[in-house]
Amino acid sequence: MYLKRPAGGLAFCLFYLASCFTNKYVLSVLKFTYPTLFQGSEILSWLPASVLFVGIIYAGSRALSRLPIPVFLTVHNAAEVITCGFQKFVQKEQTSHLKVCSVLFLLVAAACLPLCDTQFDPNGYLWALIHLICVGAYKVFHKLWKPGSLSDLDQQYINYVFRKLRNWACLCVVLLASASHPAGDLFSALDFPFLYFYRFHSSCCASGLLGFFLMLHAVKLKSSTTSGQYAAWSFLAKVITASLSPFFFVMTANVLTISCLVISGVGEALLVYTERTGT
């Protein structure tokens, strides 16, 4: 029983790392960044969250295709600013000074990063900002939504229907012709140079499977641990992923960029501490 939770947490970290790296490979190395979102749900009460989930995945994919993984995760972490701000100024909840400090660290790191990023990509940061807003709105909706018959697993299954389907590109084009055409991506996707290559289809298949198993392990870990413990495992997964990514994907950084990444890490570590201690 003692090893059960560490084993589950380590499995979560492994799937987080593998899923993030596989997505980065498809998006940046193979450069397949066309929208392939399959949308549809009969659970109306959860539909707004699913729509936000689409925004999270689509904008996140666009941002990840242009930004290094550590940079993307730094901006992603700043979504906590929206959640904390909503709790403090809208719901009028008491917020500890330590939590406010941690959120400020996340905000400063994300805001200063574009100013010192040697690989600055305006479109990448724009998509990252949209991703950040969708993540924050999703978390706020989740806090406001009154649980009914949907469990955490049910919610994730519904969201998974909305996930990006990069495998079987021909099927995606057929399913999403009407959605892709306005964005001008339908015909561009047909010209994708690796469309019929095995490494593209195998990578897309791996991306879908890894994302699915990551979702299952995340739900299982949430149900078997406290919110503070889950936050700690999530933080560890991000640290491992961000630390290893420069060895696999090109990233140019200077002292200021690294400082922003460290500040963001400190901010999230403080946030995990407040979650675990209840302060």
Tab-separated table of C-alpha atoms in Angstrom:
chain	number	residue	atom	x	y	z
A	1	MET	CA	0.000	0.000	0.000
A	2	TYR	CA	2.934	2.305	0.725
A	3	LEU	CA	4.261	1.975	-2.835
A	4	LYS	CA	0.863	2.254	-4.471
A	5	ARG	CA	0.637	6.036	-4.456
A	6	PRO	CA	4.281	6.666	-5.484
A	7	ALA	CA	3.859	4.146	-8.290
A	8	GLY	CA	0.703	5.900	-9.468
A	9	GLY	CA	2.387	9.294	-9.252
A	10	LEU	CA	5.462	8.132	-11.154
A	11	ALA	CA	3.254	6.581	-13.839
A	12	PHE	CA	1.445	9.905	-14.148
A	13	CYS	CA	4.788	11.723	-14.531
A	14	LEU	CA	5.906	9.221	-17.168
A	15	PHE	CA	2.748	9.613	-19.245
A	16	TYR	CA	2.884	13.407	-18.836
A	17	LEU	CA	6.454	13.455	-20.138
A	18	ALA	CA	5.773	11.054	-23.011
A	19	SER	CA	2.558	12.785	-24.049
A	20	CYS	CA	4.133	16.255	-24.019
A	21	PHE	CA	7.196	15.099	-25.973
A	22	THR	CA	5.095	13.241	-28.550
A	23	ASN	CA	2.835	16.245	-29.082
A	24	LYS	CA	5.875	18.516	-29.413
A	25	TYR	CA	7.364	16.137	-32.006
A	26	VAL	CA	4.188	16.106	-34.108
A	27	LEU	CA	3.708	19.865	-33.811
A	28	SER	CA	7.281	21.147	-34.126
A	29	VAL	CA	9.354	18.496	-35.873
A	30	LEU	CA	6.718	17.173	-38.266
A	31	LYS	CA	5.030	20.614	-38.228
A	32	PHE	CA	1.459	19.278	-38.355
A	33	THR	CA	-0.469	22.151	-36.760
A	34	TYR	CA	-3.792	21.982	-38.587
A	35	PRO	CA	-7.036	21.824	-36.569
A	36	THR	CA	-8.341	18.279	-36.214
A	37	LEU	CA	-10.943	18.651	-33.499
A	38	PHE	CA	-13.870	16.268	-33.311
A	39	GLN	CA	-16.663	17.989	-31.439
A	40	GLY	CA	-19.898	16.557	-30.065
A	41	SER	CA	-21.537	15.947	-26.653
A	42	GLU	CA	-24.998	15.334	-25.283
A	43	ILE	CA	-24.120	16.382	-21.745
A	44	LEU	CA	-25.388	19.942	-21.943
A	45	SER	CA	-24.496	20.900	-18.397
A	46	TRP	CA	-20.829	20.158	-19.074
A	47	LEU	CA	-20.844	21.524	-22.626
A	48	PRO	CA	-19.310	24.956	-21.774
A	49	ALA	CA	-16.366	23.211	-20.121
A	50	SER	CA	-15.933	20.961	-23.149
A	51	VAL	CA	-15.927	23.979	-25.439
A	52	LEU	CA	-13.250	25.579	-23.261
A	53	PHE	CA	-11.375	22.288	-23.389
A	54	VAL	CA	-11.354	22.553	-27.181
A	55	GLY	CA	-9.840	26.027	-26.828
A	56	ILE	CA	-7.236	24.695	-24.390
A	57	ILE	CA	-6.144	21.926	-26.745
A	58	TYR	CA	-6.288	23.925	-29.982
A	59	ALA	CA	-4.582	27.086	-28.693
A	60	GLY	CA	-2.159	24.989	-26.668
A	61	SER	CA	-1.210	22.980	-29.744
A	62	ARG	CA	-0.620	26.127	-31.759
A	63	ALA	CA	1.508	27.596	-28.963
A	64	LEU	CA	3.473	24.399	-28.349
A	65	SER	CA	4.304	24.146	-32.054
A	66	ARG	CA	6.107	27.505	-31.817
A	67	LEU	CA	7.399	27.719	-28.248
A	68	PRO	CA	9.883	25.553	-26.321
A	69	ILE	CA	8.249	23.293	-23.750
A	70	PRO	CA	9.624	25.149	-20.668
A	71	VAL	CA	8.386	28.466	-22.074
A	72	PHE	CA	4.973	27.009	-22.858
A	73	LEU	CA	4.638	25.534	-19.361
A	74	THR	CA	5.635	28.861	-17.789
A	75	VAL	CA	2.834	30.680	-19.595
A	76	HIS	CA	0.449	27.801	-18.892
A	77	ASN	CA	1.129	28.053	-15.151
A	78	ALA	CA	0.025	31.687	-15.144
A	79	ALA	CA	-3.570	30.522	-15.614
A	80	GLU	CA	-3.637	30.236	-11.831
A	81	VAL	CA	-3.745	34.059	-11.772
A	82	ILE	CA	-7.258	33.931	-13.259
A	83	THR	CA	-8.425	31.322	-10.766
A	84	CYS	CA	-6.959	33.108	-7.762
A	85	GLY	CA	-8.263	36.484	-8.949
A	86	PHE	CA	-11.767	35.078	-9.364
A	87	GLN	CA	-11.732	33.584	-5.881
A	88	LYS	CA	-10.420	36.750	-4.265
A	89	PHE	CA	-12.310	39.499	-6.115
A	90	VAL	CA	-15.513	37.779	-7.253
A	91	GLN	CA	-16.169	35.128	-4.617
A	92	LYS	CA	-14.533	37.258	-1.904
A	93	GLU	CA	-12.634	34.290	-0.485
A	94	GLN	CA	-9.840	34.780	2.007
A	95	THR	CA	-6.482	34.307	0.298
A	96	SER	CA	-3.247	33.883	2.229
A	97	HIS	CA	-0.333	36.209	1.585
A	98	LEU	CA	1.799	33.216	0.605
A	99	LYS	CA	-0.647	32.194	-2.103
A	100	VAL	CA	-0.856	35.751	-3.411
A	101	CYS	CA	2.939	35.836	-3.504
A	102	SER	CA	3.092	32.562	-5.422
A	103	VAL	CA	0.560	33.789	-7.975
A	104	LEU	CA	2.502	37.036	-8.407
A	105	PHE	CA	5.630	35.003	-9.133
A	106	LEU	CA	3.754	33.102	-11.845
A	107	LEU	CA	2.409	36.334	-13.321
A	108	VAL	CA	5.772	38.139	-13.313
A	109	ALA	CA	7.526	35.162	-14.897
A	110	ALA	CA	4.951	34.826	-17.685
A	111	ALA	CA	4.799	38.589	-18.326
A	112	CYS	CA	8.568	39.111	-18.429
A	113	LEU	CA	9.390	36.016	-20.453
A	114	PRO	CA	8.411	37.474	-23.871
A	115	LEU	CA	10.611	40.504	-23.192
A	116	CYS	CA	13.786	38.444	-22.773
A	117	ASP	CA	13.060	35.369	-24.904
A	118	THR	CA	15.777	35.046	-27.560
A	119	GLN	CA	13.404	32.881	-29.626
A	120	PHE	CA	10.507	35.326	-29.303
A	121	ASP	CA	7.604	34.331	-31.532
A	122	PRO	CA	4.647	36.755	-31.360
A	123	ASN	CA	2.166	34.233	-32.777
A	124	GLY	CA	3.379	31.593	-30.359
A	125	TYR	CA	2.849	33.869	-27.376
A	126	LEU	CA	-0.529	34.993	-28.696
A	127	TRP	CA	-1.742	31.395	-28.866
A	128	ALA	CA	-0.209	30.764	-25.444
A	129	LEU	CA	-2.198	33.717	-24.065
A	130	ILE	CA	-5.421	32.316	-25.543
A	131	HIS	CA	-4.526	28.932	-24.068
A	132	LEU	CA	-3.917	30.568	-20.674
A	133	ILE	CA	-7.313	32.291	-20.743
A	134	CYS	CA	-9.096	29.059	-21.687
A	135	VAL	CA	-7.329	27.145	-18.907
A	136	GLY	CA	-8.233	29.805	-16.350
A	137	ALA	CA	-11.858	29.950	-17.526
A	138	TYR	CA	-12.071	26.141	-17.445
A	139	LYS	CA	-10.863	26.063	-13.841
A	140	VAL	CA	-13.296	28.798	-12.847
A	141	PHE	CA	-16.192	26.953	-14.503
A	142	HIS	CA	-15.168	23.754	-12.746
A	143	LYS	CA	-15.320	25.552	-9.400
A	144	LEU	CA	-18.734	27.056	-10.160
A	145	TRP	CA	-20.279	23.985	-11.773
A	146	LYS	CA	-22.598	22.079	-9.477
A	147	PRO	CA	-21.693	18.385	-9.605
A	148	GLY	CA	-24.541	16.183	-10.755
A	149	SER	CA	-24.253	12.622	-11.923
A	150	LEU	CA	-20.933	13.249	-13.676
A	151	SER	CA	-17.824	11.966	-11.947
A	152	ASP	CA	-14.343	13.269	-12.677
A	153	LEU	CA	-13.855	10.349	-15.036
A	154	ASP	CA	-17.127	11.118	-16.830
A	155	GLN	CA	-16.052	14.731	-17.273
A	156	GLN	CA	-12.734	13.690	-18.743
A	157	TYR	CA	-14.364	11.181	-21.074
A	158	ILE	CA	-16.618	13.922	-22.411
A	159	ASN	CA	-13.633	16.225	-22.800
A	160	TYR	CA	-11.703	13.485	-24.543
A	161	VAL	CA	-14.286	13.422	-27.306
A	162	PHE	CA	-13.264	17.004	-27.987
A	163	ARG	CA	-9.565	16.251	-28.040
A	164	LYS	CA	-7.485	16.805	-31.064
A	165	LEU	CA	-7.379	13.738	-33.313
A	166	ARG	CA	-4.136	13.872	-35.219
A	167	ASN	CA	-4.136	10.235	-36.228
A	168	TRP	CA	-5.949	9.026	-39.332
A	169	ALA	CA	-5.711	12.387	-41.072
A	170	CYS	CA	-8.122	11.411	-43.853
A	171	LEU	CA	-10.836	10.604	-41.316
A	172	CYS	CA	-10.219	13.914	-39.565
A	173	VAL	CA	-10.594	15.816	-42.819
A	174	VAL	CA	-13.919	14.107	-43.550
A	175	LEU	CA	-15.275	14.708	-40.053
A	176	LEU	CA	-14.132	18.289	-39.810
A	177	ALA	CA	-14.400	19.643	-43.318
A	178	SER	CA	-16.961	22.256	-42.325
A	179	ALA	CA	-14.978	23.343	-39.269
A	180	SER	CA	-11.610	23.459	-40.977
A	181	HIS	CA	-12.590	25.211	-44.187
A	182	PRO	CA	-13.295	28.660	-42.675
A	183	ALA	CA	-9.840	28.681	-41.141
A	184	GLY	CA	-8.268	27.817	-44.492
A	185	ASP	CA	-6.643	24.710	-43.041
A	186	LEU	CA	-8.577	22.001	-44.893
A	187	PHE	CA	-6.690	22.195	-48.166
A	188	SER	CA	-3.419	23.046	-46.430
A	189	ALA	CA	-3.681	19.812	-44.445
A	190	LEU	CA	-3.987	17.874	-47.698
A	191	ASP	CA	-0.612	19.310	-48.763
A	192	PHE	CA	1.099	18.232	-45.547
A	193	PRO	CA	4.359	16.575	-46.719
A	194	PHE	CA	4.274	13.724	-44.188
A	195	LEU	CA	0.581	12.927	-44.658
A	196	TYR	CA	1.239	9.394	-45.893
A	197	PHE	CA	4.388	8.640	-43.909
A	198	TYR	CA	4.314	5.942	-41.238
A	199	ARG	CA	6.142	8.108	-38.690
A	200	PHE	CA	3.390	10.730	-38.911
A	201	HIS	CA	0.581	8.228	-38.391
A	202	SER	CA	2.460	6.294	-35.699
A	203	SER	CA	3.287	9.526	-33.862
A	204	CYS	CA	-0.333	10.666	-34.051
A	205	CYS	CA	-1.556	7.301	-32.816
A	206	ALA	CA	0.953	7.426	-29.951
A	207	SER	CA	-0.150	10.967	-29.129
A	208	GLY	CA	-3.787	9.901	-28.857
A	209	LEU	CA	-3.041	6.808	-26.772
A	210	LEU	CA	-0.644	8.609	-24.441
A	211	GLY	CA	-3.127	11.439	-23.952
A	212	PHE	CA	-5.832	8.920	-23.107
A	213	PHE	CA	-3.669	7.059	-20.582
A	214	LEU	CA	-2.503	10.352	-19.088
A	215	MET	CA	-6.137	11.311	-18.555
A	216	LEU	CA	-6.892	7.971	-16.868
A	217	HIS	CA	-3.874	8.194	-14.578
A	218	ALA	CA	-4.666	11.818	-13.709
A	219	VAL	CA	-8.211	10.894	-12.674
A	220	LYS	CA	-6.961	7.868	-10.726
A	221	LEU	CA	-4.296	9.930	-8.968
A	222	LYS	CA	-6.811	12.639	-8.051
A	223	SER	CA	-9.149	10.068	-6.537
A	224	SER	CA	-6.435	8.323	-4.501
A	225	THR	CA	-4.605	11.389	-3.167
A	226	THR	CA	-5.388	14.747	-1.648
A	227	SER	CA	-5.484	17.881	-3.788
A	228	GLY	CA	-2.126	18.928	-2.345
A	229	GLN	CA	-0.506	15.599	-3.187
A	230	TYR	CA	-1.884	15.704	-6.713
A	231	ALA	CA	-0.565	19.248	-7.141
A	232	ALA	CA	2.868	18.054	-5.997
A	233	TRP	CA	2.903	15.193	-8.529
A	234	SER	CA	1.743	17.561	-11.264
A	235	PHE	CA	4.522	19.985	-10.375
A	236	LEU	CA	7.095	17.182	-10.440
A	237	ALA	CA	5.863	16.051	-13.861
A	238	LYS	CA	6.262	19.586	-15.239
A	239	VAL	CA	9.751	19.970	-13.757
A	240	ILE	CA	10.910	16.667	-15.251
A	241	THR	CA	9.391	17.495	-18.645
A	242	ALA	CA	10.798	21.022	-18.760
A	243	SER	CA	14.248	19.872	-17.591
A	244	LEU	CA	14.584	17.101	-20.183
A	245	SER	CA	13.034	18.897	-23.161
A	246	PRO	CA	16.153	20.960	-24.115
A	247	PHE	CA	17.993	17.674	-24.718
A	248	PHE	CA	15.444	16.652	-27.363
A	249	PHE	CA	14.147	19.917	-28.846
A	250	VAL	CA	15.993	23.077	-29.825
A	251	MET	CA	15.894	25.827	-27.237
A	252	THR	CA	18.019	28.950	-27.012
A	253	ALA	CA	18.026	30.675	-23.626
A	254	ASN	CA	19.875	33.447	-21.859
A	255	VAL	CA	20.206	34.306	-18.174
A	256	LEU	CA	17.011	36.371	-18.125
A	257	THR	CA	14.992	33.633	-19.787
A	258	ILE	CA	16.241	31.039	-17.333
A	259	SER	CA	15.492	33.443	-14.477
A	260	CYS	CA	11.871	33.693	-15.620
A	261	LEU	CA	11.623	29.901	-15.760
A	262	VAL	CA	13.068	29.623	-12.247
A	263	ILE	CA	10.715	32.308	-10.886
A	264	SER	CA	7.770	30.440	-12.372
A	265	GLY	CA	9.013	27.217	-10.785
A	266	VAL	CA	9.353	28.893	-7.401
A	267	GLY	CA	5.867	30.342	-7.744
A	268	GLU	CA	4.323	26.977	-8.515
A	269	ALA	CA	6.296	25.317	-5.713
A	270	LEU	CA	4.869	27.877	-3.260
A	271	LEU	CA	1.412	27.233	-4.700
A	272	VAL	CA	1.843	23.503	-4.106
A	273	TYR	CA	2.949	24.226	-0.538
A	274	THR	CA	-0.149	26.339	0.148
A	275	GLU	CA	-2.320	23.590	-1.345
A	276	ARG	CA	-0.785	20.903	0.831
A	277	THR	CA	-0.849	22.958	4.028
A	278	GLY	CA	-4.212	24.582	3.389
A	279	THR	CA	-2.814	28.089	3.878
